Tab-separated table of C-alpha atoms in Angstrom:
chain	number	residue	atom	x	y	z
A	1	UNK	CA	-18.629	10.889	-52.876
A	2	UNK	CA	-21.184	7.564	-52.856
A	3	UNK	CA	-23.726	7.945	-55.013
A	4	UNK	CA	-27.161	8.444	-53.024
A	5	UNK	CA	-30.926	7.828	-54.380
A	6	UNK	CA	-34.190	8.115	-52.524
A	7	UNK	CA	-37.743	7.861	-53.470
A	8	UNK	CA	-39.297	11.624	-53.128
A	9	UNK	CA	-42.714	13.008	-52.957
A	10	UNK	CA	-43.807	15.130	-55.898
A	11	UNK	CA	-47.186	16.097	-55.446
A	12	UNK	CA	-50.551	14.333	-54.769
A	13	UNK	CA	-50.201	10.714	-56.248
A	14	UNK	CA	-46.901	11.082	-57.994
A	15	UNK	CA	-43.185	9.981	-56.700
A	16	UNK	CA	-39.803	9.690	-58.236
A	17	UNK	CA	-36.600	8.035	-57.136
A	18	UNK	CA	-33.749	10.915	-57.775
A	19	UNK	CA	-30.713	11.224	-56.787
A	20	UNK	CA	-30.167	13.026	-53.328
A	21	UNK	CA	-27.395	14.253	-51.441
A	22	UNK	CA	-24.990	11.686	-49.346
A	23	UNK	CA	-25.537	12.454	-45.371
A	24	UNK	CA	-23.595	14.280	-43.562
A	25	UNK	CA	-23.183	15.078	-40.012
A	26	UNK	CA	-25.341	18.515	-40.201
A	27	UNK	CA	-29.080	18.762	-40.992
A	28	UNK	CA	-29.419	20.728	-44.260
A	29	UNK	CA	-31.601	22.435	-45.707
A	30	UNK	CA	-33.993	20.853	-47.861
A	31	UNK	CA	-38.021	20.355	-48.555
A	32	UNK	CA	-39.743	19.514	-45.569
A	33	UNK	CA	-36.810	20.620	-43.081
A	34	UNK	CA	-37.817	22.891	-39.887
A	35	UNK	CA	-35.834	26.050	-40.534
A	36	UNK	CA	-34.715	25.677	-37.089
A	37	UNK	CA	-33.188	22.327	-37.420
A	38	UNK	CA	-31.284	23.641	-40.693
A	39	UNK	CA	-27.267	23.826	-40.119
A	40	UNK	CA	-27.747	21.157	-36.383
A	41	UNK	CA	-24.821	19.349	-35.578
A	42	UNK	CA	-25.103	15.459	-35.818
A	43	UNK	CA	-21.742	14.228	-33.993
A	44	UNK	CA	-24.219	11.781	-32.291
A	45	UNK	CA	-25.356	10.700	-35.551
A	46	UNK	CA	-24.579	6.883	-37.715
A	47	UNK	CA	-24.659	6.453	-41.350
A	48	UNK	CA	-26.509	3.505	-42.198
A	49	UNK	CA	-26.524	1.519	-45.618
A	50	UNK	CA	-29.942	0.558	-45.719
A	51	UNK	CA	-30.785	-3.048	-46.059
A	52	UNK	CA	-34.527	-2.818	-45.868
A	53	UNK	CA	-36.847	0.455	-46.013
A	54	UNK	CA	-40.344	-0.269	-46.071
A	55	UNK	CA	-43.333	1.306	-47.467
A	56	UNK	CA	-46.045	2.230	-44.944
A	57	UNK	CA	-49.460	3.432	-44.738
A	58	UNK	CA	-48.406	6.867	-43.499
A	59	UNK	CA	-46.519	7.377	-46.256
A	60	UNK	CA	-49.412	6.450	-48.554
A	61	UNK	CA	-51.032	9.284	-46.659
A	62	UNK	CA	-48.749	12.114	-47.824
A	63	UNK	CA	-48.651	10.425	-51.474
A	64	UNK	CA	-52.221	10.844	-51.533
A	65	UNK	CA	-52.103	14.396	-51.212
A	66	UNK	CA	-53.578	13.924	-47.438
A	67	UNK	CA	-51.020	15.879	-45.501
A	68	UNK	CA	-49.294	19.368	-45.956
A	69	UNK	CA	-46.335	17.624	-46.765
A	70	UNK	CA	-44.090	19.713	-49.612
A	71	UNK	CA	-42.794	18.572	-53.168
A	72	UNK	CA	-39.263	16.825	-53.197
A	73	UNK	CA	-39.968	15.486	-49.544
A	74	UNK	CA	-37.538	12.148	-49.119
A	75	UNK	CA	-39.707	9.965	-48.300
A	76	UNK	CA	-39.426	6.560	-45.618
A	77	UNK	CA	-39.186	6.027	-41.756
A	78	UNK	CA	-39.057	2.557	-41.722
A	79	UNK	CA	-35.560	1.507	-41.654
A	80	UNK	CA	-32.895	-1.577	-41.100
A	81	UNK	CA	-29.467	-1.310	-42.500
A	82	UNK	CA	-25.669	-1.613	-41.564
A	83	UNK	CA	-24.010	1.349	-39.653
A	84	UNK	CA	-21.146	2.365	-42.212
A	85	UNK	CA	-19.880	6.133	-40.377
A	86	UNK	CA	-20.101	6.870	-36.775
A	87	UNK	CA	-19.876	10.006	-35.596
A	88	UNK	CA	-16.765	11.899	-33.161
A	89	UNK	CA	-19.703	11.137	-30.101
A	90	UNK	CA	-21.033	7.690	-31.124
A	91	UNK	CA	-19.333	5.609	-28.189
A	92	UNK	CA	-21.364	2.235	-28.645
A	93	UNK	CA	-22.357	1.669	-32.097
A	94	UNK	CA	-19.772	0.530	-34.115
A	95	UNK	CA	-18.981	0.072	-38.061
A	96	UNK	CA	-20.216	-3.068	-39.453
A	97	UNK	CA	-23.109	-3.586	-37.341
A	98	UNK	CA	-26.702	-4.416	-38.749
A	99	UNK	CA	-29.629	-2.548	-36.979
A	100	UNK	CA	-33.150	-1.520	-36.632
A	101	UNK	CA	-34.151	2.158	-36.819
A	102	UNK	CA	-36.965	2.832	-34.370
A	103	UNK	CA	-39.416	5.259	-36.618
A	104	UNK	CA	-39.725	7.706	-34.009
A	105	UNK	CA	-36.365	10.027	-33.916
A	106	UNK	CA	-35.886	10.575	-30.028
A	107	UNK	CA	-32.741	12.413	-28.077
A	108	UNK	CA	-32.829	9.965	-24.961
A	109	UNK	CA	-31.715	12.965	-22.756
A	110	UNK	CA	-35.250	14.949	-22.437
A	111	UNK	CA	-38.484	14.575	-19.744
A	112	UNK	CA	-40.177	12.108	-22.053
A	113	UNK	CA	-37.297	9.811	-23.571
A	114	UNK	CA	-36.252	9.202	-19.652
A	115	UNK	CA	-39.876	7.877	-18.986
A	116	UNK	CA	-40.084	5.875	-22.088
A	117	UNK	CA	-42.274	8.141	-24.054
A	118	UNK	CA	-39.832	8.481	-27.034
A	119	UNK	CA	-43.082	8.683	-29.490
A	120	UNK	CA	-43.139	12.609	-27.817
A	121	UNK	CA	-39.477	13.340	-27.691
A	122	UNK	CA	-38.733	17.068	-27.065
A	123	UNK	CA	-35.788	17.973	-28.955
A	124	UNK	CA	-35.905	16.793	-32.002
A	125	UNK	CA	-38.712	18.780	-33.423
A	126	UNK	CA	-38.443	22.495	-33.241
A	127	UNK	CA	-42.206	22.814	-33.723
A	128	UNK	CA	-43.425	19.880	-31.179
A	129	UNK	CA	-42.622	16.564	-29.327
A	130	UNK	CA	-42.463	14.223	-32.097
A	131	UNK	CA	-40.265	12.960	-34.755
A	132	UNK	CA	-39.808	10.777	-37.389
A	133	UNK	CA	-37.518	9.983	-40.697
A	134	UNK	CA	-39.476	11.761	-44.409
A	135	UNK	CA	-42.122	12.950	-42.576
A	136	UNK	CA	-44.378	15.659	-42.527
A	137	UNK	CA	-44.097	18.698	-39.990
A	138	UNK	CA	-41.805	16.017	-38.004
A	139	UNK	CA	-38.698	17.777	-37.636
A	140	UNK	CA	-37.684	17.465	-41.466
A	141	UNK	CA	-35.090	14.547	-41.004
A	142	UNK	CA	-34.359	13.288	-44.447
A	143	UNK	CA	-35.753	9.671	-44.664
A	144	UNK	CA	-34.713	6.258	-45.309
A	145	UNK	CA	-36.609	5.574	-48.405
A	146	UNK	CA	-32.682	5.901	-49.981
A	147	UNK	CA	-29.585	4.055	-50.446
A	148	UNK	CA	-28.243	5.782	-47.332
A	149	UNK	CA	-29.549	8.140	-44.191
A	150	UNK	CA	-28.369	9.513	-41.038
A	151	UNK	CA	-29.728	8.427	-37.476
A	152	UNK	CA	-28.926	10.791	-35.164
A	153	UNK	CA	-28.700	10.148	-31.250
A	154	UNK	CA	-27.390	6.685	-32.712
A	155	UNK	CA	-26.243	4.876	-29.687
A	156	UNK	CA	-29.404	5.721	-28.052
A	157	UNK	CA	-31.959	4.921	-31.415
A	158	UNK	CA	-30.373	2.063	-32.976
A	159	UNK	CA	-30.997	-1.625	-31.794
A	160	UNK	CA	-27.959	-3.431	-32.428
A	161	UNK	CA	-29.218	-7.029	-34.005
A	162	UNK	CA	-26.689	-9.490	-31.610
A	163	UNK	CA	-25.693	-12.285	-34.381
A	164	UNK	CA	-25.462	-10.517	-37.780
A	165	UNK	CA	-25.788	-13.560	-39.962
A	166	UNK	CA	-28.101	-14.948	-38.147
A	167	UNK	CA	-30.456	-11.763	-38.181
A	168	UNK	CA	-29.999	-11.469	-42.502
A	169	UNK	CA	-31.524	-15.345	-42.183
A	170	UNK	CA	-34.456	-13.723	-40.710
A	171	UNK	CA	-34.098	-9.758	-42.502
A	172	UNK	CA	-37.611	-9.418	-43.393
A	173	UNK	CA	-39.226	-10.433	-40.013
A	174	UNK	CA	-36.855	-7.802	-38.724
A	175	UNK	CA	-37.606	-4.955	-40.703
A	176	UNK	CA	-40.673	-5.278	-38.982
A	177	UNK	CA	-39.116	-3.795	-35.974
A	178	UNK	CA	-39.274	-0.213	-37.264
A	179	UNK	CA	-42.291	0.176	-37.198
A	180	UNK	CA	-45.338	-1.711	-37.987
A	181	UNK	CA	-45.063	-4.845	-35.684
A	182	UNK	CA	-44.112	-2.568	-32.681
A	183	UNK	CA	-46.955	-0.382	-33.608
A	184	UNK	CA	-49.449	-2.915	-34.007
A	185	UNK	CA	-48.145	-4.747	-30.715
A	186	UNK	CA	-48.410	-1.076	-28.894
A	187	UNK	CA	-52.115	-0.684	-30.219
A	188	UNK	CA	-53.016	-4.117	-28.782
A	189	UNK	CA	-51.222	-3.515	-25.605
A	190	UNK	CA	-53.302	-0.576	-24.870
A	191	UNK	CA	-56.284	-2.081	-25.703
A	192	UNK	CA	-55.604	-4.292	-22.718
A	193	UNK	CA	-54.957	-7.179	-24.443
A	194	UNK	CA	-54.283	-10.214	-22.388
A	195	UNK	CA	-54.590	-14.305	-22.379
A	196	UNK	CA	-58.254	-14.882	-23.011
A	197	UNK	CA	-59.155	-11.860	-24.558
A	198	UNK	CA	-61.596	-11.039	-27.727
A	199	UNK	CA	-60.111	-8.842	-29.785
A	200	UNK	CA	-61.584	-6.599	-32.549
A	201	UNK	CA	-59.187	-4.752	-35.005
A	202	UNK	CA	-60.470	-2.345	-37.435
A	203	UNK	CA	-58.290	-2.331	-40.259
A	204	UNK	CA	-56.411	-5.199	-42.131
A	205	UNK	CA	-53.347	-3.380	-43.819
A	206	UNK	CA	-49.801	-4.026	-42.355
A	207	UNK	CA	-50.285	-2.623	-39.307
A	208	UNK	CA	-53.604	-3.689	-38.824
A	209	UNK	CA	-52.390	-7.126	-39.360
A	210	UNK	CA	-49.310	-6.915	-36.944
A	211	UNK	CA	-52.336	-5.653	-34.338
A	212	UNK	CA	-53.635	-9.308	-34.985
A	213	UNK	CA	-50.127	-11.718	-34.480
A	214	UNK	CA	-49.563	-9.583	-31.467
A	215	UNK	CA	-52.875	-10.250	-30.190
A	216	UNK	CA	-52.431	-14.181	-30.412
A	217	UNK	CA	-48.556	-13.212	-29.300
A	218	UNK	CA	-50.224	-11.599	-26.151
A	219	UNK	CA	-52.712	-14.640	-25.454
A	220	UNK	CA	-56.386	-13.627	-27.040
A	221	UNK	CA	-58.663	-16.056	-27.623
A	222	UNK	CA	-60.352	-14.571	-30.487
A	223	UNK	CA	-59.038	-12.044	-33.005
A	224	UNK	CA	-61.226	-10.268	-35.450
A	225	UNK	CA	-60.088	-7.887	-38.316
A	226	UNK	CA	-62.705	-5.669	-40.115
A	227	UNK	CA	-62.139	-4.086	-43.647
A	228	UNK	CA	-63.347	-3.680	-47.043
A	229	UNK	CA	-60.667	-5.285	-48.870
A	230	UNK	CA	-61.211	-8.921	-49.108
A	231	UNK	CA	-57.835	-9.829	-50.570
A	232	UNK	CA	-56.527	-8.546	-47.151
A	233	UNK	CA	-59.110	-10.380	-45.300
A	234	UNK	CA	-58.226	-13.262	-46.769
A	235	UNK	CA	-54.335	-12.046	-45.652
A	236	UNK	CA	-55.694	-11.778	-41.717
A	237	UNK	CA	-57.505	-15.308	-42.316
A	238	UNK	CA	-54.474	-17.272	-43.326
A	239	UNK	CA	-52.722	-16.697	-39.465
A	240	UNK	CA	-55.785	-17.834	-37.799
A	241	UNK	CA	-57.865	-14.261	-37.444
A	242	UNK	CA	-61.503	-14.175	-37.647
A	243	UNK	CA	-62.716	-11.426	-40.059
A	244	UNK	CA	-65.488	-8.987	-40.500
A	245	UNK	CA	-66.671	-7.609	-43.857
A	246	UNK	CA	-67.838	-3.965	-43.058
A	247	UNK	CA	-69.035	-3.733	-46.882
A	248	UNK	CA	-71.788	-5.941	-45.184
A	249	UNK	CA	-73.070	-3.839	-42.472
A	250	UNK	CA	-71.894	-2.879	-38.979
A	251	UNK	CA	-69.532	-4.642	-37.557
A	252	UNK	CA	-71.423	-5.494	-34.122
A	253	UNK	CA	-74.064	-7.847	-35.879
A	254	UNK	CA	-70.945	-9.841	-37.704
A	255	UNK	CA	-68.984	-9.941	-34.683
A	256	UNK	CA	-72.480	-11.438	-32.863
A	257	UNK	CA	-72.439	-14.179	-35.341
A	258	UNK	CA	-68.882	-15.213	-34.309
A	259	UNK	CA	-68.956	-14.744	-30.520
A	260	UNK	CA	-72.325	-15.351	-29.649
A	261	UNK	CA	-72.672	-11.342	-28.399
A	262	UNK	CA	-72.091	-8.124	-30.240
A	263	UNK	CA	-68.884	-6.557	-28.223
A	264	UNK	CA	-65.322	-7.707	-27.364
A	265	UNK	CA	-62.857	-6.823	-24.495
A	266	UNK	CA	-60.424	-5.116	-26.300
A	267	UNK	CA	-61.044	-2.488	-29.368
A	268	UNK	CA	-57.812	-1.313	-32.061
A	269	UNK	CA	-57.723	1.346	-34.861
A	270	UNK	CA	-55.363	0.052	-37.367
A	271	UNK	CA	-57.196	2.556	-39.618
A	272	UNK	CA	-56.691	6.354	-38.845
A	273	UNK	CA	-58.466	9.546	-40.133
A	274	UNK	CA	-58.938	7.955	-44.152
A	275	UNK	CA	-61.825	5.585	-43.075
A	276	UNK	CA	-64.270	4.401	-45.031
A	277	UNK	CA	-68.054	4.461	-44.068
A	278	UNK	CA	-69.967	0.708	-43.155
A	279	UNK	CA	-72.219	-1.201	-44.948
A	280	UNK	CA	-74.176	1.084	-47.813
A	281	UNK	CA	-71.484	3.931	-46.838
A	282	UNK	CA	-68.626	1.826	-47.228
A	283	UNK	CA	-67.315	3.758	-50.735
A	284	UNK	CA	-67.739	7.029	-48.738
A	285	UNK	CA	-65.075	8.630	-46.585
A	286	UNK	CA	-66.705	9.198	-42.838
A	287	UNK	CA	-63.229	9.718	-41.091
A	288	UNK	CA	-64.899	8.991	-37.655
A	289	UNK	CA	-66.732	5.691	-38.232
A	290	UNK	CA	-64.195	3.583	-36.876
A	291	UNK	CA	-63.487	5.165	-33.403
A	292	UNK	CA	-67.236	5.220	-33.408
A	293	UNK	CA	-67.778	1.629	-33.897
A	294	UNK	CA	-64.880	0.529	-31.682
A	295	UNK	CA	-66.396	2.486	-28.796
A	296	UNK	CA	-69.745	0.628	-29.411
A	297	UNK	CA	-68.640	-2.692	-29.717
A	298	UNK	CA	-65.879	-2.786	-27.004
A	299	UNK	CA	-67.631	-3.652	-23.253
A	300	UNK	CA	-68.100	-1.332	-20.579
A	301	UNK	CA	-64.726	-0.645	-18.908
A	302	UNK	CA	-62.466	-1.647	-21.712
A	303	UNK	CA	-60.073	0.174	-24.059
A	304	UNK	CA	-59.072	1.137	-27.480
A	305	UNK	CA	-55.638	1.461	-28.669
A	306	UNK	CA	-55.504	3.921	-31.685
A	307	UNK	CA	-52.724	3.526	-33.416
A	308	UNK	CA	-53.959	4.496	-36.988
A	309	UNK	CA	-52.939	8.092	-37.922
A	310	UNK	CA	-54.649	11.308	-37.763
A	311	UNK	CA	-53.702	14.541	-38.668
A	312	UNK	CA	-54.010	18.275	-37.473
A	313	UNK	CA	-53.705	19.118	-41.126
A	314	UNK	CA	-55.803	16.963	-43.929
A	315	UNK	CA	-56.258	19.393	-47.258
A	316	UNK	CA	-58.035	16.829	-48.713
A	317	UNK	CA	-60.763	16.160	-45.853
A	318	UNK	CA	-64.509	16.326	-47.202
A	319	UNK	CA	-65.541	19.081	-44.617
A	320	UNK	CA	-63.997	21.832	-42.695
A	321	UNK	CA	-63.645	20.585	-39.443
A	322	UNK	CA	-61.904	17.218	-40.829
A	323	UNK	CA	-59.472	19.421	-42.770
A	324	UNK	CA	-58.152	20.580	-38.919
A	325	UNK	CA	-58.333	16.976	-37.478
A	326	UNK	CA	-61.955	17.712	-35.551
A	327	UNK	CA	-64.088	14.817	-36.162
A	328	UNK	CA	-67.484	14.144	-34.663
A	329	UNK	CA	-66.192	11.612	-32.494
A	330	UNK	CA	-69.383	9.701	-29.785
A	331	UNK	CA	-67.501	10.512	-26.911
A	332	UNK	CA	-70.512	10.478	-24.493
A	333	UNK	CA	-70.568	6.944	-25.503
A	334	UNK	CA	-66.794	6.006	-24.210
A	335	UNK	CA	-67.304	8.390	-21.505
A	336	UNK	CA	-70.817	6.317	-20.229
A	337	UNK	CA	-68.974	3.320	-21.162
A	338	UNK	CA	-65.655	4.116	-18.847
A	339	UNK	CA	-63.657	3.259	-21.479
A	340	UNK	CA	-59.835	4.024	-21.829
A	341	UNK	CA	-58.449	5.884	-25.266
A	342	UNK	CA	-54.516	5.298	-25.937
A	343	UNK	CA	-53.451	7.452	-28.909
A	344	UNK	CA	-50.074	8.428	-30.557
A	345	UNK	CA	-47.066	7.665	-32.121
A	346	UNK	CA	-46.035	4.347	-30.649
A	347	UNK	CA	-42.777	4.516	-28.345
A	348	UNK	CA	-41.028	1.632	-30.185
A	349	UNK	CA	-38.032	1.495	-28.428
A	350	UNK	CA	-40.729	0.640	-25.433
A	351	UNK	CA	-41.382	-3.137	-27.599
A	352	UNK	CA	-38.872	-3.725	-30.339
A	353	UNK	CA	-36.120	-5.527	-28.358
A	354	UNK	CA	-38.512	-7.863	-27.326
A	355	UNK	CA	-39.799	-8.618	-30.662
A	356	UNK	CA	-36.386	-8.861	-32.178
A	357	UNK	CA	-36.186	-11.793	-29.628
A	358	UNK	CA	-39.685	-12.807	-30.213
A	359	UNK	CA	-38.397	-13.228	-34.208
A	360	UNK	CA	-34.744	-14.723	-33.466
A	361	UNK	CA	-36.364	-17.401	-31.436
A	362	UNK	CA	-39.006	-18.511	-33.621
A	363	UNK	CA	-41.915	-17.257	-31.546
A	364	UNK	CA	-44.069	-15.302	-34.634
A	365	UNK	CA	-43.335	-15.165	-38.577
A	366	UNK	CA	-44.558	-11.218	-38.992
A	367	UNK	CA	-43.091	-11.319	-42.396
A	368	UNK	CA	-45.214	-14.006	-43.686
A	369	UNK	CA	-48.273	-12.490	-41.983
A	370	UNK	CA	-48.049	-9.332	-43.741
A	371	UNK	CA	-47.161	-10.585	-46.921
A	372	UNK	CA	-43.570	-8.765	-47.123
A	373	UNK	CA	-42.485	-8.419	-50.540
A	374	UNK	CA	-39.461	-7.013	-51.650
A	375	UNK	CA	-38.565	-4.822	-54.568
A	376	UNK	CA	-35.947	-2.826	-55.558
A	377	UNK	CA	-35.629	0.956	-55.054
A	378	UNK	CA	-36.061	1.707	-58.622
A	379	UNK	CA	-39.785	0.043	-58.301
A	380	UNK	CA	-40.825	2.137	-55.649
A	381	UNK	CA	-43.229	4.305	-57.895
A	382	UNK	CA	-45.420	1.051	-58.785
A	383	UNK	CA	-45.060	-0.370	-55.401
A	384	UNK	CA	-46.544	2.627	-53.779
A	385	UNK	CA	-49.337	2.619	-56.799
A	386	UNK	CA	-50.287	-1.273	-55.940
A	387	UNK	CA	-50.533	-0.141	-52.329
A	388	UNK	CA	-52.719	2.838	-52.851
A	389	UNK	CA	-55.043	0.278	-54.692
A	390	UNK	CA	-55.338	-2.149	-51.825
A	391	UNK	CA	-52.762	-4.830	-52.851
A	392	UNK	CA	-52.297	-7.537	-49.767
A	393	UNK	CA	-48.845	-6.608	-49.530
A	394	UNK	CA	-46.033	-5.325	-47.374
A	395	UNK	CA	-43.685	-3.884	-49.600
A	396	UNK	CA	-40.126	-3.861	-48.778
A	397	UNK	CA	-37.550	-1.994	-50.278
A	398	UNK	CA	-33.889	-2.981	-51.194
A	399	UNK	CA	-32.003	-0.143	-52.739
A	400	UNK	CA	-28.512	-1.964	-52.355
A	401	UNK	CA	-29.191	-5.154	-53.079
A	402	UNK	CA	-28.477	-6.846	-50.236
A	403	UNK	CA	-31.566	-9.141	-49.260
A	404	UNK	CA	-30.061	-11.567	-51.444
A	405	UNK	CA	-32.078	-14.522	-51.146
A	406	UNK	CA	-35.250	-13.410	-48.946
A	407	UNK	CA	-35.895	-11.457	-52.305
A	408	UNK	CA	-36.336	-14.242	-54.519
């Protein structure tokens, strides 16, 4: 049998890298896993040798002790690797071939994977539409945080990469695919972002900073990141955004100074249900601030795409309501101001073929803008430690060694 190691949750601010059972064609059981799902039948399902596994923000989450996820979880949903088993009902996908692993986990057969909504897919979580790889209350599929992991519904999930050699010159753009750069293109796209728009994006971690390149990748004029950290601001600066210091004060008076008026067309939450408060707040957790800014400073009849998480479950919220995901959220304010609220896993299969193309062409460097950084499986425990203290990074995993030179 291969050997097999993934990087597992442990409890609130602690992870190990252990070894972990070899996939197989049949969801076991195993922390995290919906009892329901336990003994499923994966004929539809790939192998993949992972290439590149990424660490994300919603991971960081769970690490944190922010989510009910359980002890011994496998962690990781952002995935590229190389398709090493197929299963008897794999027609398509074939051994040898190096692909992306849309985060969400979708069947392609049910109501909403037919009309493109594969964010909500219905039968992949017993509990409710939704899935995704090491995640909480998402199904339990082990995730890709590992040396190996199994994609089910693989000829419908995976995006075949068409030149392989040609896509490892360009690995860490396209590990992007996964997740982040679809989900920060998704955010903006809901915002209504178009060719001449200003742009405000709360939030300047990965995601936040994918929001930005697909903003200028979509046309807008003007791109503005908010956050605290200003390594990361500095990270947003150096592809051309504009950026708001919210240790400073609200962000409507900063964004005044740069556009000569205090709103812009199109609002995005790269932040979620962690945010910090504004100005003399800003060390304080006030998990509502930012959808309450963005519906301020966005104009009468725009939007806000809200791709930053939140949760029905938060443990570790600092009242009540916020531990069941009920926040005290203005929204008199968007309703006076007519403005349209996008929320949700993003659908990546919806953008990530385009983006691969986007990437192979030489149309955006997303690796570069998010600072991807690669390390090696066994560093996973201090790369999700730098994270968790605000380090300008994207770290990417490589638990078989095969970046080869985009890790030096």
């Amino acid at each position: 049998m291969t050997d097999n190691k993934g990087v597992t949750y442990q409890g609130p601010g602690k992870v190990e890298v252990q070894t972990i059972d070899y996939p197989e064609f049949e969801l076991k059981d195993g922390p995290g896993v919906n009892p329901a799902n336990v003994g499923r039948k994966v004929r539809h399902g790939a192998i993949v040798k992972t290439v590149a596994t990424n660490i994300c923000g919603s991971d960081q989450h769970m690490v944190r002790g922010r989510t009910t996820a359980p002890p011994g979880l496998i962690l990781g949903h952002e995935i590229t690797g190389e398709v090493v088993e197929t299963g008897p009902d794999v027609e398509f996908i074939k051994n040898g071939d190096l692909v992306s692993v849309p985060f969400n986990i979708a069947c392609g057969r049910c109501r909403n994977c037919k009309e493109g909504k594969t964010g909500v897919c219905e039968n992949v979580n017993p509990d409710r539409p939704g899935s995704a790889y090491g995640y909480v209350d998402m199904g339990g599929w082990p995730g890709g945080q590992a040396n190996y992991v199994l994609v089910p519904y693989a000829d419908w999930n995976l995006l075949k990469f068409p030149d392989k050699d040609r896509a490892m010159e360009k690995i860490l753009d396209l590990a992007m695919l996964s997740d982040i750069f679809p989900t920060g293109f998704h955010g903006c796209v809901t915002a209504g972002v178009k060719p001449g728009s200003t742009v405000y994006i709360a939030g300047a971690g990965p995601v936040g900073l994918a929001a930005g390149v697909s903003a200028f990748l979509l046309g807008a004029a003007v791109v503005i990141i908010g956050d605290l950290n200003k390594d990361r601001l500095a990270q947003a600066r150096s592809f051309g955004c504009e950026t708001v210091d919210v240790s400073q004060g609200e962000p409507k008076d900063q964004i005044e100074q740069i556009l000569g008026e205090p709103e812009v067309d199109c609002g995005v939450d790269a932040v979620g249900f962690e945010a910090r408060g504004h100005g003399s707040e800003a060390g304080t957790e006030h998990p509502a601030t930012v959808l309450n800014s963005l519906m301020e400073i966005t104009r009468a009849g725009g939007a806000l795409g809200i791709p930053g998480l939140y949760v029905t479950g938060d443990p570790g919220a600092a009242d009540e309501a916020a531990k069941q995901g009920s926040l005290s959220i203005r929204l008199g304010l968007g309703w006076a101001k007519s403005l349209a609220f996008t929320t949700g896993q993003c659908p990546v299969m919806r953008y990530n073929r385009q983006l691969m193309m986007a990437i192979l062409n030489d149309r955006v460097q997303i690796a570069k803008a998010v600072n991807a950084t690669p390390i090696s499986l066994d560093q996973a425990p201090r790369g999700y430690e730098d994270f968790d203290k605000g380090a300008a990074r994207k770290y990417v995993l490589d638990p078989n060694g095969m970046l080869g030179t985009a890790a030096s």
